[in-house]
Short mmCIF file of N, CA and C in Angstrom, two decimals:
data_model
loop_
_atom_site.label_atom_id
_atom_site.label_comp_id
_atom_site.label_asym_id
_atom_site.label_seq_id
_atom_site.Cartn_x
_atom_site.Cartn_y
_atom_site.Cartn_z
N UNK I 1 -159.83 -172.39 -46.89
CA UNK I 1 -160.90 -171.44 -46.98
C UNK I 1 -160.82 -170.40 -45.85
N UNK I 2 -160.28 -170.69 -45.30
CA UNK I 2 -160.31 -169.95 -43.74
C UNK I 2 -159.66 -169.05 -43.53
N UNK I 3 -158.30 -169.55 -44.24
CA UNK I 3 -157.07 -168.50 -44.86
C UNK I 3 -157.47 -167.28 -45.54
N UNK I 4 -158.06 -168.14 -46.40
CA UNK I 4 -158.43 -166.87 -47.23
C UNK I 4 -159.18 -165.61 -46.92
N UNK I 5 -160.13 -166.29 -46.06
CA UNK I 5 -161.11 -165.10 -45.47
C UNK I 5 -160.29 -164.67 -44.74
N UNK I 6 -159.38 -165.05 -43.59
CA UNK I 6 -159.07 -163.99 -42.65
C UNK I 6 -157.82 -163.42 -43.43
N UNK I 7 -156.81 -163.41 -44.16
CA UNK I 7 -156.33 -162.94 -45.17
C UNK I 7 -156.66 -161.63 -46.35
N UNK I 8 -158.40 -161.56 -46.23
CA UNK I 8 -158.82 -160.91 -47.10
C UNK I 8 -159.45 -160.05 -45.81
N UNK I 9 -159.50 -159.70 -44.81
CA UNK I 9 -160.00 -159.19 -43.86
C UNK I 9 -158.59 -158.42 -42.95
N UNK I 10 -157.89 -159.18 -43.18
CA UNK I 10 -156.43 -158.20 -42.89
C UNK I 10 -156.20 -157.02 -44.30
N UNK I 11 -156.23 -157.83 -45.38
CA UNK I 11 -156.16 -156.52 -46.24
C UNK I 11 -156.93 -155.43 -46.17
N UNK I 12 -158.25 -156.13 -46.20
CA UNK I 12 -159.59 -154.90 -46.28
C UNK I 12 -159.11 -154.40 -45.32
N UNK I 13 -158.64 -153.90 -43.82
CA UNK I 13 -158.82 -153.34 -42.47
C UNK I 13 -157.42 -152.80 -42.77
N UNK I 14 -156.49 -153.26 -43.32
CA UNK I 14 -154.93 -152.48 -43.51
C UNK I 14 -155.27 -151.06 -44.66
N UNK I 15 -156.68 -151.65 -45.55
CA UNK I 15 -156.44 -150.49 -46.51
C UNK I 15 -157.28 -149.57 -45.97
N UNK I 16 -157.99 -150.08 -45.36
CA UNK I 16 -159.15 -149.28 -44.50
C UNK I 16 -158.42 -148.00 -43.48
N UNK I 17 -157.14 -148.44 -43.06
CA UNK I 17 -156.89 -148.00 -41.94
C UNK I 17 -156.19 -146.70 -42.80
N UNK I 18 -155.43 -147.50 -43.86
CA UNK I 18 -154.24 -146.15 -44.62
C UNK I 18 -155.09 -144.92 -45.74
N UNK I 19 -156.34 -145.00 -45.30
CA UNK I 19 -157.44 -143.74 -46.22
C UNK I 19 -157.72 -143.13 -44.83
N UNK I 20 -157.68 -142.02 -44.86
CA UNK I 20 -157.95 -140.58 -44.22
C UNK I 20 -159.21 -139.94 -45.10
N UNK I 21 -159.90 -139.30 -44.59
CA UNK I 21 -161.24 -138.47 -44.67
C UNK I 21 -160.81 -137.14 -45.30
N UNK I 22 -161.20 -136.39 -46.70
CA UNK I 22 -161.15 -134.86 -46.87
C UNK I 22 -161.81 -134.14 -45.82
N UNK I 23 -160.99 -133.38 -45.54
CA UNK I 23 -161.61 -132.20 -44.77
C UNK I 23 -161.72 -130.93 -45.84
N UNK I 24 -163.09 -130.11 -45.20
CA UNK I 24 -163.20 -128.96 -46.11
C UNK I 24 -162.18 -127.98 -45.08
N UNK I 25 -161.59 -126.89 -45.56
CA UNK I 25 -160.74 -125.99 -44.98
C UNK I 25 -161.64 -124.60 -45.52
N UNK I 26 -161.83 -123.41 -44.29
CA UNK I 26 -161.97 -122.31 -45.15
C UNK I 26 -160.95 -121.58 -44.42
N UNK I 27 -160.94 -120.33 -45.21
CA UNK I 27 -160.27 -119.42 -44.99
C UNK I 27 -160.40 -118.34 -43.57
N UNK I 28 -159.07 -118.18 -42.66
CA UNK I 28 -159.45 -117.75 -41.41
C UNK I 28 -160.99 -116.21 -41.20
N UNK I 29 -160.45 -115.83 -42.33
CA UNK I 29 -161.23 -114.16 -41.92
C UNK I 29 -162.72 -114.97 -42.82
N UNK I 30 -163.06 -115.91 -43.20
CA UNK I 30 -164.65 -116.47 -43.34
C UNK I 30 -165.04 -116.78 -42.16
N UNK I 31 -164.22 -117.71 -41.50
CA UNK I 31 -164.31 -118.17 -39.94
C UNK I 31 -164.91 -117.16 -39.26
N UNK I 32 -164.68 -116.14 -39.08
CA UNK I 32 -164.38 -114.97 -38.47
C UNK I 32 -165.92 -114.13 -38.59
N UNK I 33 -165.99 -113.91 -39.68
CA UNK I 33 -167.03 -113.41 -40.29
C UNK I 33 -168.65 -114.31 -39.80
N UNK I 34 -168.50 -115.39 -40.16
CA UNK I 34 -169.24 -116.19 -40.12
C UNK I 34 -169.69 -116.64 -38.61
N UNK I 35 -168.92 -116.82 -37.60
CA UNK I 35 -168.88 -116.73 -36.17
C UNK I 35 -169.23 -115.25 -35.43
N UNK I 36 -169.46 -114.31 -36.59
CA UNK I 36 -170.07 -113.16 -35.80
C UNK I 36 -171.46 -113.18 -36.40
N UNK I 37 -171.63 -113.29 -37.48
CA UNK I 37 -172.60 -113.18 -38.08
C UNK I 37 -173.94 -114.04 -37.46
N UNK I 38 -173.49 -114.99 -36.52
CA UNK I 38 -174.44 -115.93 -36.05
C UNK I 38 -175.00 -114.71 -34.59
N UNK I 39 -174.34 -114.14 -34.57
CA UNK I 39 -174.65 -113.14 -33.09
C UNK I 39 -175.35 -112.85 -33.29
N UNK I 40 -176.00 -112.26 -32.27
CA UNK I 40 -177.14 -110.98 -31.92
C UNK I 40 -177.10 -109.76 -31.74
N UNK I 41 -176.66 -108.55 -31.97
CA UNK I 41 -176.18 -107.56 -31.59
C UNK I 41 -177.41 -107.09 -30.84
N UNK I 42 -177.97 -106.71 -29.33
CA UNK I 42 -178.47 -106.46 -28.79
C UNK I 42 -178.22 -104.75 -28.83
N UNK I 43 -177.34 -104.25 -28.46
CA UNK I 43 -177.29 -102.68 -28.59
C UNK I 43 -175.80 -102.21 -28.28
N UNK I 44 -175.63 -101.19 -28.63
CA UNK I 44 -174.27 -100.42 -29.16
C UNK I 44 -174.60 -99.15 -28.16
N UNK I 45 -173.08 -98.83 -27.12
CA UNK I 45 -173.13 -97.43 -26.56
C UNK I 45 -171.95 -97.13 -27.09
N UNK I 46 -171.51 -95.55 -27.13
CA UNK I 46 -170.74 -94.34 -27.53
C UNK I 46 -171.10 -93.69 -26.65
N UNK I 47 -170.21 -94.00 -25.69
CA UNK I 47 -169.47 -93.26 -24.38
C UNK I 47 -168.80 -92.52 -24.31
N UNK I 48 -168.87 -90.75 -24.11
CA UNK I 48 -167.51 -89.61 -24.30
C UNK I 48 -167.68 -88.83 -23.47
N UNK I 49 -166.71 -88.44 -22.62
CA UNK I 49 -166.78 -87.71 -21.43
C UNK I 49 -165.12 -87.30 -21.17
N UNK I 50 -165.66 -86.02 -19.76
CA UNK I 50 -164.51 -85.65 -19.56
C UNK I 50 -164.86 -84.56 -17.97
N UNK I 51 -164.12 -84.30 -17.60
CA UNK I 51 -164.53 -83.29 -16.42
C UNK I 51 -166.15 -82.04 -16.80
N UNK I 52 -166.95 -82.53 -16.44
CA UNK I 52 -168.01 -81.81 -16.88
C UNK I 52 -168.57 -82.41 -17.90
N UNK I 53 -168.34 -82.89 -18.58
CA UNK I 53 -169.63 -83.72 -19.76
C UNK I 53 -169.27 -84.91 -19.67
N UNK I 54 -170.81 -85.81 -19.71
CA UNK I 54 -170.92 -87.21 -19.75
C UNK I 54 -171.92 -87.63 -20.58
N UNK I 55 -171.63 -87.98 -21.95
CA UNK I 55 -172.98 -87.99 -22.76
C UNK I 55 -172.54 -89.82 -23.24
N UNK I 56 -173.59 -90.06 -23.30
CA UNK I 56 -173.81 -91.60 -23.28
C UNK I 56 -175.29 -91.92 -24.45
N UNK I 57 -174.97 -92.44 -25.54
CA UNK I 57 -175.69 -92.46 -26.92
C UNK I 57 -175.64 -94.05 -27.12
N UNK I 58 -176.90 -94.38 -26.88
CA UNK I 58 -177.03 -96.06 -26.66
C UNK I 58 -178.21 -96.33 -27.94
N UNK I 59 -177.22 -97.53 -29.04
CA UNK I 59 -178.64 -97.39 -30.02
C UNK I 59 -178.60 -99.09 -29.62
N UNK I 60 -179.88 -99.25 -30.09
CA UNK I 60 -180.87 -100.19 -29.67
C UNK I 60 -181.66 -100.28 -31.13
N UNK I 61 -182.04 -101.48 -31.69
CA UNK I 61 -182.77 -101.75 -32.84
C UNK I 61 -184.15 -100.51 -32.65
N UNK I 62 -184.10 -99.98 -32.99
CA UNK I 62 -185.64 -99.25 -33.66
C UNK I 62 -185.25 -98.08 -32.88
N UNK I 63 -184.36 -97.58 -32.11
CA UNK I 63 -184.61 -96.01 -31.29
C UNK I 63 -182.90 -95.81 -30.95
N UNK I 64 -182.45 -94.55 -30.93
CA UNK I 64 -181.71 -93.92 -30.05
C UNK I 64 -181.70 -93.34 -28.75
N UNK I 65 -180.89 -93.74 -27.84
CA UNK I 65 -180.80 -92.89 -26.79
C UNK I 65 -180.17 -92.04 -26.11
N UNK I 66 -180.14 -90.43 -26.03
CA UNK I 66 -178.77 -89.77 -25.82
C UNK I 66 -178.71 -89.11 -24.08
N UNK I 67 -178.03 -89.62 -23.62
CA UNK I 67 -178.04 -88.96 -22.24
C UNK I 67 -177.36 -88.11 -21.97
N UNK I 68 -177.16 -86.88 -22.23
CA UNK I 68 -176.49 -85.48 -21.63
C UNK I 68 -176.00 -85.14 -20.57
N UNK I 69 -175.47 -84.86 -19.51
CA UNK I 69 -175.54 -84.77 -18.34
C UNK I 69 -176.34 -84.90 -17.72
N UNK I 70 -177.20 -86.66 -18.15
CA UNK I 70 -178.68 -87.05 -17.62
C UNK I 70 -179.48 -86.50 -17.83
N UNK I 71 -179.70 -85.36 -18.64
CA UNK I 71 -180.48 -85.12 -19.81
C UNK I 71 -181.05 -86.32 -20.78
N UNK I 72 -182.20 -87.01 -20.66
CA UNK I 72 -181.99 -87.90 -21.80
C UNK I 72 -183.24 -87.64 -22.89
N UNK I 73 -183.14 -88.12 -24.05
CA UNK I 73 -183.60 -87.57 -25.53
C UNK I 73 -183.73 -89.10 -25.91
N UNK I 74 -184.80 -89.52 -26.78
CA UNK I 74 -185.28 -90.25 -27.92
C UNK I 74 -185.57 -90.32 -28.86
N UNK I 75 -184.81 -91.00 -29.93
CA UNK I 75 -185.44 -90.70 -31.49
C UNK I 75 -185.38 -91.88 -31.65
N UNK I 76 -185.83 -91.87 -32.83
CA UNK I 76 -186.18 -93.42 -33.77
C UNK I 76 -184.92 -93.37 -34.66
N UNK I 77 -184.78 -94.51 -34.43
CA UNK I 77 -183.64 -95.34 -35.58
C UNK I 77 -184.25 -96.37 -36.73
N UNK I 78 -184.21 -95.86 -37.94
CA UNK I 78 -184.84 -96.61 -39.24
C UNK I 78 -184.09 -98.23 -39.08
N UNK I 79 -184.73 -99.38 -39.67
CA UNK I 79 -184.36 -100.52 -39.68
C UNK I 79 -183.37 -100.62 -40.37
N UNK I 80 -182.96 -100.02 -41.54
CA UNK I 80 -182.00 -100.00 -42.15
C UNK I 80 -181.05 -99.45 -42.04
N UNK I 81 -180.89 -98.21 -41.10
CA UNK I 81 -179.73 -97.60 -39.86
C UNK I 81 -178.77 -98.68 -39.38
N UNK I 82 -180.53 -99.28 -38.71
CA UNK I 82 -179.81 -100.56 -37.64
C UNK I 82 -178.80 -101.50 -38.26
N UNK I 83 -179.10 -101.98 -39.25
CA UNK I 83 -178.98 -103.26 -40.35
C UNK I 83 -177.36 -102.78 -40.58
N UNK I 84 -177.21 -101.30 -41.05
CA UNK I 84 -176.00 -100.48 -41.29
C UNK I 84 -174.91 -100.62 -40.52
N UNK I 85 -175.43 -100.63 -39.14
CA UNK I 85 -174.66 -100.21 -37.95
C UNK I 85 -174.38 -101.90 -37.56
N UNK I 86 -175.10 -102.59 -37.77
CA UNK I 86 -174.77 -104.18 -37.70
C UNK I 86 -173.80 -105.02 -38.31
N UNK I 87 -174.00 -104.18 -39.59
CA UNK I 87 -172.74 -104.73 -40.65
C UNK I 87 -171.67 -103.90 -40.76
N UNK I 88 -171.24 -103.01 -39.81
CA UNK I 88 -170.02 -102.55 -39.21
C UNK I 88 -169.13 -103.33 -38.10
N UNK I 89 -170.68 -103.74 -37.22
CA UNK I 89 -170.07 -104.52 -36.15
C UNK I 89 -169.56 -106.09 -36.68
N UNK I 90 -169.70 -106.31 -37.60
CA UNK I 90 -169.52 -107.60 -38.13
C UNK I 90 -168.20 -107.22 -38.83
N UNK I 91 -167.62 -106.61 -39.01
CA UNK I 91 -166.10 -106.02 -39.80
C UNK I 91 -164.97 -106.29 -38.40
N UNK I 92 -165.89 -106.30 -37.43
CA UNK I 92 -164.41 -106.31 -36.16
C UNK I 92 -164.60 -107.35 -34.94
N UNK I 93 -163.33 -107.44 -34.67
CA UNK I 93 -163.33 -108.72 -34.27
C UNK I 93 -163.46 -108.56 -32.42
N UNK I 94 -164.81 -109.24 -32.16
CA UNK I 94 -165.19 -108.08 -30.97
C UNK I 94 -164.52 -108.78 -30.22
N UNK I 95 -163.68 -110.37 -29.90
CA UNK I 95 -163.04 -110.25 -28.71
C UNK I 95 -161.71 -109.90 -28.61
N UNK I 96 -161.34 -109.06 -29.80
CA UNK I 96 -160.22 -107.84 -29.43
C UNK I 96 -160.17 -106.22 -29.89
N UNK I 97 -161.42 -106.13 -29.50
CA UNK I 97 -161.93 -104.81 -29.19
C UNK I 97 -161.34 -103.96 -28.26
N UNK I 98 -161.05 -104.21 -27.34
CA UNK I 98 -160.38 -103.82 -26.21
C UNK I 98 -158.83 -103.75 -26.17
N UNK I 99 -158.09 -104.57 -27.60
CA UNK I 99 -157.08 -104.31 -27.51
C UNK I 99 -156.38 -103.19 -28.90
N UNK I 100 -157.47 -103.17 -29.26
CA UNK I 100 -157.18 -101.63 -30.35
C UNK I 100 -156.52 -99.95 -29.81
N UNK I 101 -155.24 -99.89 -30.19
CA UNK I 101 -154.57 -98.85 -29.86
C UNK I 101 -155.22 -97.34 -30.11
N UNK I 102 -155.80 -96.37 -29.22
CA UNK I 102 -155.82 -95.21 -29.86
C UNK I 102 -154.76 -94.30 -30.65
N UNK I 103 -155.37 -93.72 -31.57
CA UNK I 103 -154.00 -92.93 -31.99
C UNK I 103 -153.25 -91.37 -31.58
N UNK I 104 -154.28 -91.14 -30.76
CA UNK I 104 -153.85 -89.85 -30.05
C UNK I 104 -153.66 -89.97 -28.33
N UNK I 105 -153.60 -89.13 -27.49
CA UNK I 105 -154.08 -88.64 -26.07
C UNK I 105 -154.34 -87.52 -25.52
N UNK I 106 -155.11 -86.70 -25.79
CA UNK I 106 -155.75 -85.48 -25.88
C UNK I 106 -156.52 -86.17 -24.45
N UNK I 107 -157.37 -87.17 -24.90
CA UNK I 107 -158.43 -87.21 -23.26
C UNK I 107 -157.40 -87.31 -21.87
N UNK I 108 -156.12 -87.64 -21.96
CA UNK I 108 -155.44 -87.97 -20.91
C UNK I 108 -155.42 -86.04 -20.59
N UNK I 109 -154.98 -85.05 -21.07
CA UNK I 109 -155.39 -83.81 -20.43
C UNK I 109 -156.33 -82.85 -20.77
N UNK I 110 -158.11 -83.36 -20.77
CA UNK I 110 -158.81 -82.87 -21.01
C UNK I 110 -158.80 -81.53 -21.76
N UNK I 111 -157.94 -82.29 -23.29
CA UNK I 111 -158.00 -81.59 -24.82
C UNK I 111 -159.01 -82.38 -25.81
N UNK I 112 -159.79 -83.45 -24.57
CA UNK I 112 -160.79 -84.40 -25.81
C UNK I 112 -161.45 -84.99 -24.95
N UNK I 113 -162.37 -85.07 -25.35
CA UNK I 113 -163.73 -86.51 -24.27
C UNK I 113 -162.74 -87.61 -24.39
N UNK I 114 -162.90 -88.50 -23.77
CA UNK I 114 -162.25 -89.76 -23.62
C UNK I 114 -163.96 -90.68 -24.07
N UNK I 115 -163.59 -91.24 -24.98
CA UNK I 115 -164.88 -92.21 -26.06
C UNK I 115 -164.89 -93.10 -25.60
N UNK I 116 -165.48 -94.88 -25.15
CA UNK I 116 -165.32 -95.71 -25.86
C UNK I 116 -167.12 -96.03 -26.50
N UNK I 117 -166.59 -97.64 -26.93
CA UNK I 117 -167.62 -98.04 -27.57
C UNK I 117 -167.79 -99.33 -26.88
N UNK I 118 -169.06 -99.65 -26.67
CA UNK I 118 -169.38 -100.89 -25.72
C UNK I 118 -170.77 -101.76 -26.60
N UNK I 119 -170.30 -102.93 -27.15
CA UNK I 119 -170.96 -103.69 -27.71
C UNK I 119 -171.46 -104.86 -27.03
N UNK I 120 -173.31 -104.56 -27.17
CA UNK I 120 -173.22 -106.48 -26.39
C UNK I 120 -174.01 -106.91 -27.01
N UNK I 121 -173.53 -108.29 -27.44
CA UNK I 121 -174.14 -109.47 -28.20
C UNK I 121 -174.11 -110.49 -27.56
N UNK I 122 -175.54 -111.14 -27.71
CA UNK I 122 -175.83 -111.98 -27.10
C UNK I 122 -175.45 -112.32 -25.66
N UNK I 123 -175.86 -111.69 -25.29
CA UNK I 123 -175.22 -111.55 -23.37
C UNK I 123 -174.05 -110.95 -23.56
N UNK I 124 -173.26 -110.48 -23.59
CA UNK I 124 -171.76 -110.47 -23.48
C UNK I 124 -171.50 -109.06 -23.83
N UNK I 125 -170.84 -108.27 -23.30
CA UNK I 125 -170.22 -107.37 -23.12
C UNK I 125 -168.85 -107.22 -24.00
N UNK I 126 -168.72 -106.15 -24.98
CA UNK I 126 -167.23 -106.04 -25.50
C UNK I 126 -167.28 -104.47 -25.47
N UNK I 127 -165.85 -104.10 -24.51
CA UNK I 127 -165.64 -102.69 -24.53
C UNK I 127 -164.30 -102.14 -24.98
N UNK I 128 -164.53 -101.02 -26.16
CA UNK I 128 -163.00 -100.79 -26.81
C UNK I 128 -162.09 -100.07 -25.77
N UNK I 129 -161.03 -99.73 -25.98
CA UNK I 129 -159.77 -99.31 -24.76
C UNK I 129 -160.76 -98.11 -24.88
N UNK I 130 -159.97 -97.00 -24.51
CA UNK I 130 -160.60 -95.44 -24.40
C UNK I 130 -159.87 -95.18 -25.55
N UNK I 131 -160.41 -93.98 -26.34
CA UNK I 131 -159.47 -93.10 -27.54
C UNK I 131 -160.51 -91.70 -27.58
N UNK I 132 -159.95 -90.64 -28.04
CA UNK I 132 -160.71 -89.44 -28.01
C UNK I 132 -161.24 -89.04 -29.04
N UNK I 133 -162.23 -88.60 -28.78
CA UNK I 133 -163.64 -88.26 -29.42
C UNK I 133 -163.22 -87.34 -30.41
N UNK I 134 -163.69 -88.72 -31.42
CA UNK I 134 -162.78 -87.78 -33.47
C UNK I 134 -162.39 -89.02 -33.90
N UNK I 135 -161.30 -89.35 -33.16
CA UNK I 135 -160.28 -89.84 -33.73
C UNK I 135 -159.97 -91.20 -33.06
N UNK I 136 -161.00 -92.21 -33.06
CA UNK I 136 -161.07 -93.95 -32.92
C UNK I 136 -160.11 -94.41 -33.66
N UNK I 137 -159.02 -95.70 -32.63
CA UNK I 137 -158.73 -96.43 -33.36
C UNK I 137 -158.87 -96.85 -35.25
N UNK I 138 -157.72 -97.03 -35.79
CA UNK I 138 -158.08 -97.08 -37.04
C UNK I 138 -159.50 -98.70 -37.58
N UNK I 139 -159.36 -99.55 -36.36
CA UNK I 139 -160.70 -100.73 -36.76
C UNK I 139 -161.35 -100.23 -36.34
N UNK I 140 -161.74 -99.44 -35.77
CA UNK I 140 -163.19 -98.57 -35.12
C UNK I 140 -163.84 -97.48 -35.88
N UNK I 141 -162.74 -96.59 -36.73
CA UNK I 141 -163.20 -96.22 -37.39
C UNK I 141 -164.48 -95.73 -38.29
N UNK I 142 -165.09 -96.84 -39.44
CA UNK I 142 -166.04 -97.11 -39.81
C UNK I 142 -166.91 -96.85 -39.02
N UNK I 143 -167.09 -98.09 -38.48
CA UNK I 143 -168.48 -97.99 -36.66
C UNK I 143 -168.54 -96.85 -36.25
N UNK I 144 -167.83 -95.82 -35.46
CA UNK I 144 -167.84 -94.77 -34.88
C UNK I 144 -168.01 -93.37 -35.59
N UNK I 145 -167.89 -93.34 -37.27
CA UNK I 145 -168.05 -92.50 -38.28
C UNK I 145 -169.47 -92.58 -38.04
N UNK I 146 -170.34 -94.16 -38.74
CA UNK I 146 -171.69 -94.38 -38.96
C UNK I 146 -172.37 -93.64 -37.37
N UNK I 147 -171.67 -94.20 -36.54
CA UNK I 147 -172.60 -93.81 -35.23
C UNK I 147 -172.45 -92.44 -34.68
N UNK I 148 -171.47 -91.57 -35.52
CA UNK I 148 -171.62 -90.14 -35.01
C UNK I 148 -172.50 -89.52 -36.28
N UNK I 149 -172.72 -90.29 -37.31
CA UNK I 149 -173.27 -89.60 -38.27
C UNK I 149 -174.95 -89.89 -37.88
N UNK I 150 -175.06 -90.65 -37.22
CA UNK I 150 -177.07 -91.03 -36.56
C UNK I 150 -177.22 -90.30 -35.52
N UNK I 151 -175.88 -90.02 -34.80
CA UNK I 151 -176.24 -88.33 -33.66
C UNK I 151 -176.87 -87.37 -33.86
N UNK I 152 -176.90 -86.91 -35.47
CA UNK I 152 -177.13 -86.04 -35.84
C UNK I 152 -176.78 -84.54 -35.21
N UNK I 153 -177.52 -84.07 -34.16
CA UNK I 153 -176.82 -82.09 -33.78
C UNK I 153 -175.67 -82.59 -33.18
N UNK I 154 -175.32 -84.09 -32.59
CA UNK I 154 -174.08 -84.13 -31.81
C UNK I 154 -172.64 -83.91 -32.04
N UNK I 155 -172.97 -84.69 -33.27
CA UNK I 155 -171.73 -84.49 -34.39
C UNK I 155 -170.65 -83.42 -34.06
N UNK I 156 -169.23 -83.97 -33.25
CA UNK I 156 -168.02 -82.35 -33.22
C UNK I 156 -167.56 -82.90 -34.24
N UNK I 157 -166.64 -81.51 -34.94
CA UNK I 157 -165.28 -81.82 -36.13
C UNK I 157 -164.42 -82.38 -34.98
N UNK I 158 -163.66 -82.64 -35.65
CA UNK I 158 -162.15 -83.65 -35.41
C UNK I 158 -161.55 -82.73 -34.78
N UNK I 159 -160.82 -83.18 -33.21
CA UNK I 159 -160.06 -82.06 -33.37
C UNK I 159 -158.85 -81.77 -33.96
N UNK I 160 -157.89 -80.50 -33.87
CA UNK I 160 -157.27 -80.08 -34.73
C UNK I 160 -155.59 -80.48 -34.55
N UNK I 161 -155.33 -81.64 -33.38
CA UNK I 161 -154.45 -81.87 -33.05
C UNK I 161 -154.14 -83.09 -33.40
N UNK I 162 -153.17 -83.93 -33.61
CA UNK I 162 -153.12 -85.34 -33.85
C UNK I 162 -151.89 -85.65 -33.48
#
């Protein structure tokens, strides 16, 4: 009798041992998505300057802020602006923000503001390299279209060089 039980207790624990657990797997860019989406986006600056101009456009849920050569201006930003400008920031992957190539260098001899964009969520700070004012990185893109289009009079054309 004794046999048997400890016999039947080696099997149970041998078959026990040779079953492994399913794991669910998702797909990397859900990961991705989903790990930003838990953030906070606290507020977004668009930084462009150059010898003589320093304008600094900081949006913040419900208002804009544009600082001119410390000149500064307030408008209201609609909730659904915000919401807009949120689900841009959720398209990029903010801890390699900073390593997005510009595609020109015009700001290197003041033929362009030198831009960036500085995102902070949830405490944390993410700032893109520099690229000149027009013409962001191709992942920045989007973001920096929406956020020159809520400038409204700020808005320059592109410049004409590339």
């Amino acid at each position: 009798m004794r046999k048997q039980i400890i016999t039947s207790l080696i099997i149970l624990v041998s078959l026990n041992l040779s079953c492994t657990p399913q794991q669910k797997t998702e797909k990397p860019e859900n990961n991705l998505n989903n790990f930003q989406k838990k953030h906070k986006i606290d507020k977004i600056e668009l930084k462009e300057q150059t010898r003589g101009t320093n304008r600094i456009i900081t949006f913040n849920p419900g208002s804009i802020s544009t600082s001119l050569n410390e000149n500064i201006t307030k408008s209201e930003l609609l909730s659904s602006d915000w919401e807009n400008i949120v689900k841009q920031v959720n398209l990029i992957d903010l801890s390699k923000i900073s390593t997005y190539k510009a595609p020109t260098t015009g700001r290197y001899s003041d033929r362009a503001l030198a831009s960036t964009i500085i995102i902070t969520s949830d405490g944390k700070t993410y700032q893109s390299s520099s690229f000149d004012a027009g013409i962001p990185p191709k992942e920045l893109e989007g973001l920096y279209n929406l956020l020159q289009s809520k400038t409204g009079g700020m808005k320059k054309s592109k410049p004409k060089f590339r």
